[in-house]
Short mmCIF file of C-alpha atoms in Angstrom, two decimals:
data_model
loop_
_atom_site.label_atom_id
_atom_site.label_comp_id
_atom_site.label_asym_id
_atom_site.label_seq_id
_atom_site.Cartn_x
_atom_site.Cartn_y
_atom_site.Cartn_z
CA MET N 1 0.00 0.00 0.00
CA GLU N 2 2.87 2.33 0.68
CA ARG N 3 4.05 1.65 -2.82
CA LEU N 4 0.63 2.67 -4.10
CA ASN N 5 0.58 5.85 -2.05
CA ARG N 6 3.89 6.89 -3.49
CA SER N 7 2.67 6.47 -7.03
CA ASN N 8 2.50 9.92 -8.69
CA GLY N 9 -0.69 10.91 -10.36
CA ALA N 10 -2.51 7.72 -9.42
CA THR N 11 -6.26 8.12 -9.16
CA GLY N 12 -8.48 6.34 -6.67
CA ALA N 13 -9.77 4.03 -9.39
CA ASP N 14 -6.23 3.13 -10.40
CA ILE N 15 -5.31 2.40 -6.82
CA ARG N 16 -8.35 0.15 -6.35
CA ALA N 17 -7.58 -1.72 -9.60
CA THR N 18 -4.01 -2.26 -8.52
CA VAL N 19 -5.16 -3.56 -5.13
CA GLU N 20 -7.50 -6.04 -6.81
CA VAL N 21 -4.66 -7.30 -9.02
CA LEU N 22 -2.38 -7.77 -6.04
CA GLU N 23 -5.11 -9.57 -4.07
CA GLY N 24 -5.78 -11.82 -7.08
CA GLU N 25 -2.09 -12.63 -7.27
CA THR N 26 -2.10 -13.47 -3.56
CA ILE N 27 -5.12 -15.81 -3.96
CA TYR N 28 -3.47 -17.50 -6.96
CA GLU N 29 -0.25 -17.96 -4.99
CA GLU N 30 -2.21 -19.49 -2.10
CA ALA N 31 -3.96 -21.77 -4.55
CA GLN N 32 -0.65 -23.20 -5.70
CA THR N 33 0.98 -26.14 -4.02
CA LEU N 34 2.64 -25.38 -0.73
CA LEU N 35 5.79 -27.12 0.32
CA SER N 36 6.15 -28.20 3.89
CA SER N 37 8.72 -30.40 5.54
CA ASP N 38 7.85 -33.51 7.57
CA ASP N 39 9.27 -34.27 10.98
CA SER N 40 12.58 -35.52 9.56
CA GLY N 41 13.00 -32.55 7.25
CA ASN N 42 14.28 -34.85 4.48
CA THR N 43 11.12 -35.11 2.35
CA LYS N 44 8.50 -32.71 1.21
CA ARG N 45 4.85 -33.28 0.36
CA ILE N 46 2.28 -31.38 -1.64
CA VAL N 47 -0.57 -29.85 0.31
CA LEU N 48 -3.53 -28.66 -1.72
CA SER N 49 -5.01 -25.38 -0.67
CA LYS N 50 -8.69 -25.03 0.22
CA TYR N 51 -9.27 -23.26 -3.09
CA THR N 52 -7.90 -26.17 -5.14
CA LYS N 53 -9.91 -28.76 -3.18
CA ASN N 54 -13.16 -26.89 -3.77
CA HIS N 55 -12.35 -26.63 -7.46
CA LYS N 56 -11.83 -30.41 -7.70
CA VAL N 57 -15.11 -31.15 -5.89
CA HIS N 58 -16.96 -28.80 -8.22
CA ARG N 59 -15.42 -30.44 -11.29
CA THR N 60 -16.23 -33.95 -10.04
CA VAL N 61 -19.87 -33.04 -9.42
CA ASN N 62 -20.12 -31.66 -12.95
CA TYR N 63 -18.72 -34.89 -14.39
CA VAL N 64 -21.19 -36.99 -12.39
CA LEU N 65 -24.21 -34.90 -13.36
CA THR N 66 -23.18 -34.88 -17.01
CA THR N 67 -22.76 -38.65 -17.00
CA ILE N 68 -26.20 -39.16 -15.41
CA LEU N 69 -27.80 -36.88 -18.01
CA VAL N 70 -26.17 -38.67 -20.95
CA CYS N 71 -27.09 -42.11 -19.56
CA SER N 72 -30.69 -40.99 -19.01
CA ILE N 73 -31.00 -39.78 -22.60
CA ILE N 74 -29.56 -43.05 -23.95
CA GLY N 75 -31.83 -45.09 -21.64
CA VAL N 76 -35.00 -43.27 -22.70
CA TRP N 77 -34.07 -43.65 -26.38
CA SER N 78 -33.31 -47.37 -25.96
CA LEU N 79 -36.59 -47.99 -24.11
CA GLY N 80 -38.56 -46.28 -26.87
CA PHE N 81 -36.81 -48.36 -29.50
CA VAL N 82 -37.56 -51.62 -27.67
CA LEU N 83 -41.23 -50.76 -27.12
CA HIS N 84 -41.85 -49.76 -30.73
CA ARG N 85 -39.69 -52.24 -32.61
CA PRO N 86 -41.54 -54.89 -34.67
CA CYS N 87 -42.12 -58.31 -33.16
CA LYS N 88 -39.30 -60.61 -34.26
CA PRO N 89 -39.42 -63.71 -32.06
CA ASN N 90 -36.43 -66.00 -31.95
CA ALA N 91 -35.39 -69.04 -30.02
CA GLU N 92 -33.61 -66.97 -27.37
CA SER N 93 -36.86 -65.11 -26.61
CA PHE N 94 -38.41 -68.17 -25.02
CA HIS N 95 -37.76 -70.17 -21.87
CA TYR N 96 -37.72 -73.43 -23.80
CA TYR N 97 -35.97 -74.63 -26.93
CA SER N 98 -37.30 -76.14 -30.12
CA PRO N 99 -35.44 -76.36 -33.43
CA ALA N 100 -38.70 -75.32 -35.12
CA LEU N 101 -39.00 -71.97 -33.32
CA GLU N 102 -37.01 -70.00 -35.89
CA ALA N 103 -39.29 -71.16 -38.71
CA THR N 104 -42.55 -70.99 -36.75
CA LYS N 105 -42.10 -67.47 -35.31
CA PRO N 106 -44.93 -67.61 -32.72
CA GLY N 107 -47.07 -64.49 -32.69
CA SER N 108 -45.50 -63.05 -35.85
CA ARG N 109 -48.62 -63.00 -38.05
CA VAL N 110 -51.92 -61.19 -37.68
CA THR N 111 -54.64 -63.06 -39.54
CA ARG N 112 -58.29 -64.06 -39.60
CA LEU N 113 -58.95 -67.79 -39.46
CA ASN N 114 -61.31 -69.54 -41.86
CA HIS N 115 -63.07 -72.51 -40.30
CA THR N 116 -65.55 -73.28 -43.06
CA GLU N 117 -63.36 -75.82 -44.86
CA TRP N 118 -62.97 -77.93 -41.74
CA SER N 119 -66.58 -78.54 -40.84
CA PRO N 120 -69.21 -80.46 -42.82
CA PHE N 121 -71.75 -77.95 -41.54
CA SER N 122 -71.53 -74.18 -41.34
CA PRO N 123 -73.97 -71.32 -42.00
CA SER N 124 -72.14 -70.40 -45.21
CA HIS N 125 -71.04 -73.81 -46.55
CA ASP N 126 -72.46 -77.24 -47.07
CA ASP N 127 -69.26 -79.13 -47.78
CA PRO N 128 -69.57 -82.90 -48.16
CA LEU N 129 -67.81 -85.00 -45.55
CA GLU N 130 -65.46 -86.44 -48.19
CA TYR N 131 -64.16 -82.93 -48.92
CA VAL N 132 -63.61 -82.15 -45.25
CA ASP N 133 -61.84 -85.47 -44.68
CA GLY N 134 -59.58 -84.72 -47.64
CA ASN N 135 -58.49 -81.50 -45.94
CA TRP N 136 -57.69 -83.38 -42.73
CA THR N 137 -55.72 -86.02 -44.62
CA ALA N 138 -53.60 -83.38 -46.36
CA LEU N 139 -52.96 -81.58 -43.10
CA LEU N 140 -51.85 -84.74 -41.33
CA ARG N 141 -49.64 -86.19 -44.06
CA ILE N 142 -46.56 -85.26 -42.02
CA GLY N 143 -44.71 -88.26 -40.65
CA MET N 144 -41.98 -88.75 -38.09
CA MET N 145 -38.81 -86.69 -38.23
CA SER N 146 -35.21 -87.06 -37.14
CA LEU N 147 -33.74 -84.97 -34.32
CA SER N 148 -30.00 -84.47 -33.90
CA GLU N 149 -28.34 -85.35 -30.60
CA GLU N 150 -27.52 -81.68 -29.98
CA ASP N 151 -31.15 -80.64 -30.46
CA LEU N 152 -32.28 -83.53 -28.29
CA HIS N 153 -30.10 -82.29 -25.43
CA ARG N 154 -31.33 -78.71 -25.86
CA THR N 155 -34.97 -79.80 -25.68
CA GLY N 156 -34.31 -81.38 -22.29
CA ALA N 157 -34.86 -84.99 -23.41
CA SER N 158 -32.56 -87.80 -22.40
CA PRO N 159 -30.59 -89.70 -25.07
CA ASP N 160 -30.56 -92.73 -22.74
CA THR N 161 -34.29 -93.38 -23.14
CA ALA N 162 -34.97 -91.67 -26.49
CA VAL N 163 -35.59 -93.89 -29.52
CA ARG N 164 -32.65 -93.78 -31.95
CA LEU N 165 -33.32 -94.11 -35.67
CA PRO N 166 -31.38 -96.74 -37.63
CA PRO N 167 -28.62 -95.57 -40.02
CA GLU N 168 -30.73 -96.47 -43.07
CA SER N 169 -33.31 -93.91 -41.89
CA GLY N 170 -30.70 -91.19 -41.48
CA GLY N 171 -29.82 -91.70 -37.83
CA GLY N 172 -30.68 -89.25 -35.11
CA TYR N 173 -33.64 -89.60 -32.76
CA LEU N 174 -37.30 -90.26 -33.52
CA ALA N 175 -39.50 -87.21 -32.92
CA TYR N 176 -42.45 -85.14 -34.05
CA LEU N 177 -43.82 -81.75 -33.03
CA ALA N 178 -46.64 -81.35 -30.52
CA SER N 179 -48.70 -79.47 -33.10
CA HIS N 180 -48.94 -82.65 -35.16
CA HIS N 181 -50.18 -84.60 -32.15
CA HIS N 182 -52.81 -81.97 -31.32
CA LEU N 183 -54.16 -82.05 -34.87
CA HIS N 184 -54.16 -85.84 -34.78
CA CYS N 185 -56.28 -85.72 -31.61
CA LEU N 186 -58.70 -83.24 -33.15
CA TYR N 187 -59.03 -85.49 -36.18
CA LEU N 188 -59.93 -88.45 -33.96
CA LEU N 189 -62.55 -86.40 -32.13
CA HIS N 190 -63.89 -85.27 -35.50
CA GLN N 191 -64.20 -88.93 -36.48
CA SER N 192 -66.09 -89.71 -33.29
CA LEU N 193 -68.86 -87.33 -34.42
CA HIS N 194 -69.23 -89.10 -37.75
CA ALA N 195 -69.10 -92.78 -36.87
CA ASP N 196 -71.17 -93.87 -39.86
CA TYR N 197 -68.59 -92.45 -42.25
CA TYR N 198 -65.36 -93.34 -40.42
CA SER N 199 -66.22 -96.74 -38.92
CA SER N 200 -65.04 -98.42 -42.13
CA ARG N 201 -62.22 -95.95 -42.86
CA SER N 202 -60.31 -95.36 -39.60
CA VAL N 203 -58.12 -97.80 -37.69
CA ILE N 204 -59.39 -96.46 -34.38
CA TRP N 205 -62.66 -98.23 -35.03
CA GLU N 206 -60.73 -101.51 -35.08
CA MET N 207 -59.92 -101.03 -31.40
CA SER N 208 -62.08 -102.25 -28.58
CA GLN N 209 -64.72 -99.93 -27.26
CA GLU N 210 -62.72 -99.35 -24.06
CA ARG N 211 -59.50 -98.51 -25.91
CA ARG N 212 -61.32 -96.19 -28.28
CA LEU N 213 -62.92 -94.21 -25.48
CA SER N 214 -59.64 -94.16 -23.56
CA HIS N 215 -57.89 -92.76 -26.63
CA TRP N 216 -60.48 -90.00 -27.00
CA ASP N 217 -60.13 -89.10 -23.33
CA HIS N 218 -56.37 -88.91 -23.81
CA CYS N 219 -56.86 -86.51 -26.71
CA ILE N 220 -59.21 -84.28 -24.73
CA GLU N 221 -56.68 -84.05 -21.92
CA SER N 222 -53.86 -83.32 -24.37
CA LEU N 223 -55.84 -80.47 -25.92
CA ARG N 224 -56.77 -79.12 -22.48
CA GLN N 225 -53.08 -78.94 -21.63
CA TYR N 226 -52.33 -77.17 -24.89
CA VAL N 227 -55.04 -74.53 -24.36
CA THR N 228 -53.93 -73.75 -20.82
CA CYS N 229 -50.27 -73.65 -21.86
CA ASN N 230 -50.88 -71.44 -24.92
CA ALA N 231 -53.72 -69.21 -23.78
CA ASP N 232 -55.16 -67.40 -26.80
CA THR N 233 -55.72 -63.74 -25.87
CA THR N 234 -57.79 -62.94 -28.97
CA VAL N 235 -60.82 -60.87 -27.97
CA VAL N 236 -64.16 -62.45 -28.91
CA THR N 237 -66.93 -59.89 -29.37
CA HIS N 238 -70.68 -60.41 -29.88
CA ASN N 239 -73.11 -59.31 -32.58
CA TRP N 240 -76.84 -59.16 -33.07
CA PHE N 241 -78.42 -61.23 -35.86
CA GLU N 242 -81.79 -61.07 -37.52
CA ASN N 243 -84.59 -63.07 -35.91
CA TYR N 244 -82.32 -64.06 -33.07
CA ASN N 245 -82.70 -62.46 -29.65
CA LEU N 246 -79.46 -63.64 -28.05
CA PRO N 247 -75.97 -62.17 -28.60
CA VAL N 248 -73.86 -64.32 -30.91
CA PRO N 249 -70.06 -64.52 -30.33
CA THR N 250 -67.92 -63.52 -33.30
CA GLN N 251 -64.86 -65.72 -33.93
CA GLY N 252 -63.61 -63.74 -36.91
CA ASN N 253 -61.62 -61.07 -35.09
CA PRO N 254 -57.92 -60.74 -36.03
CA ARG N 255 -55.58 -63.14 -34.25
CA ARG N 256 -51.85 -63.04 -33.71
CA CYS N 257 -50.62 -66.42 -34.88
CA ALA N 258 -47.51 -68.34 -35.79
CA ASP N 259 -46.33 -68.78 -39.36
CA TRP N 260 -48.12 -72.06 -39.94
CA ASP N 261 -46.98 -72.47 -43.55
CA ALA N 262 -43.31 -72.21 -42.54
CA HIS N 263 -43.99 -74.45 -39.53
CA PHE N 264 -45.55 -77.08 -41.79
CA ARG N 265 -42.75 -76.92 -44.37
CA TRP N 266 -40.14 -77.27 -41.63
CA GLN N 267 -41.67 -80.61 -40.61
CA VAL N 268 -42.09 -81.86 -44.17
CA GLU N 269 -38.44 -81.18 -44.97
CA ARG N 270 -37.27 -83.24 -41.98
CA GLN N 271 -39.60 -86.21 -42.03
CA VAL N 272 -38.08 -89.66 -42.33
CA ASN N 273 -39.33 -92.98 -43.56
CA ALA N 274 -39.23 -95.00 -40.36
CA PRO N 275 -42.44 -96.89 -39.59
CA LYS N 276 -42.79 -97.66 -35.89
CA GLU N 277 -43.21 -101.36 -36.50
CA GLU N 278 -39.74 -101.49 -38.07
CA LEU N 279 -38.02 -99.96 -35.05
CA VAL N 280 -36.39 -102.71 -32.99
CA LYS N 281 -35.63 -102.17 -29.31
CA PRO N 282 -31.88 -102.75 -28.79
CA LYS N 283 -30.63 -104.95 -25.97
CA GLY N 284 -29.56 -103.23 -22.78
CA VAL N 285 -31.36 -99.96 -23.58
CA VAL N 286 -32.65 -97.92 -20.64
CA GLU N 287 -36.41 -98.39 -20.41
CA MET N 288 -39.02 -96.14 -18.86
CA PRO N 289 -41.93 -97.63 -16.87
CA MET N 290 -45.00 -98.27 -19.02
CA LEU N 291 -48.21 -96.54 -18.04
CA SER N 292 -51.23 -98.77 -17.80
CA ALA N 293 -53.43 -98.69 -20.90
CA LYS N 294 -56.23 -100.50 -19.13
CA PRO N 295 -59.24 -98.27 -18.45
CA PRO N 296 -60.58 -98.08 -14.89
CA GLU N 297 -63.23 -100.52 -13.75
CA ASP N 298 -66.80 -99.78 -14.85
CA TYR N 299 -65.36 -97.28 -17.34
CA LEU N 300 -68.33 -97.54 -19.68
CA GLU N 301 -70.95 -97.05 -17.00
CA MET N 302 -70.71 -93.28 -17.49
CA TYR N 303 -72.26 -93.75 -20.91
CA ALA N 304 -75.82 -94.64 -21.65
CA SER N 305 -76.44 -98.35 -22.06
CA GLY N 306 -76.65 -99.54 -25.61
CA ILE N 307 -74.80 -96.54 -27.07
CA GLU N 308 -73.07 -97.26 -30.35
CA LEU N 309 -69.46 -96.05 -30.27
#
């Protein structure tokens, strides 16, 4: 200050400006690293001033807030992309494995189903039973297929008890898809409604009455399991019709389905010529316990006496 007072011609504003510069220099010097000796006096350490520490805290907070903001923006964008992307199912999307998943693409198609070709009676068609049966026969022409050992393991089945195909049939393991079994069961139930037509055309009518009924019960239970496992969430609405005073459910609403055509082709391309009667059980193979095929006692008493089945 004495130096300032001795300055000739210095105005008050100049003096104040000079003071501010000197104070700024003092703060800067204090903000620099200070050297201090330890107890031995042989080493020195760097001590950060209070000003430098506050500056570091402020910079760290800025980094953290900036990172949170960037991550939030990326997260919101990613969530929007996931919610609005088209449905592209793949095998990894499911909790189970099937080699047919990639071709089937469950839920990938929105369609309206046409049931008129599968019933001999409908309000809009009067198809003969021979025509309907021809449709069923074409749908069920798929035979057995071969499954590789890797796919067998991935499905959760055991190669110890699974039936192995002979080399002349291509090797691998004997298999078919559940969809084929469900259609087979529906076909048998369809036959049960038209005994006059199928009694001379279907092998199931060559079985005993008990076995035939037991087989139909098995099919009903199989289809019940399928429906509860693959609950169809299609909304069924109701309409009013002329000269009819009760609401009528409408089954023609759009459904989200699998790609049946691709599913069917996948099976056709992998089917093998291996009739069950030609498969010979090898010696020493691990066998599973056989379930009883005998119906319970008085099984037929639930049906009216004299019924023709």
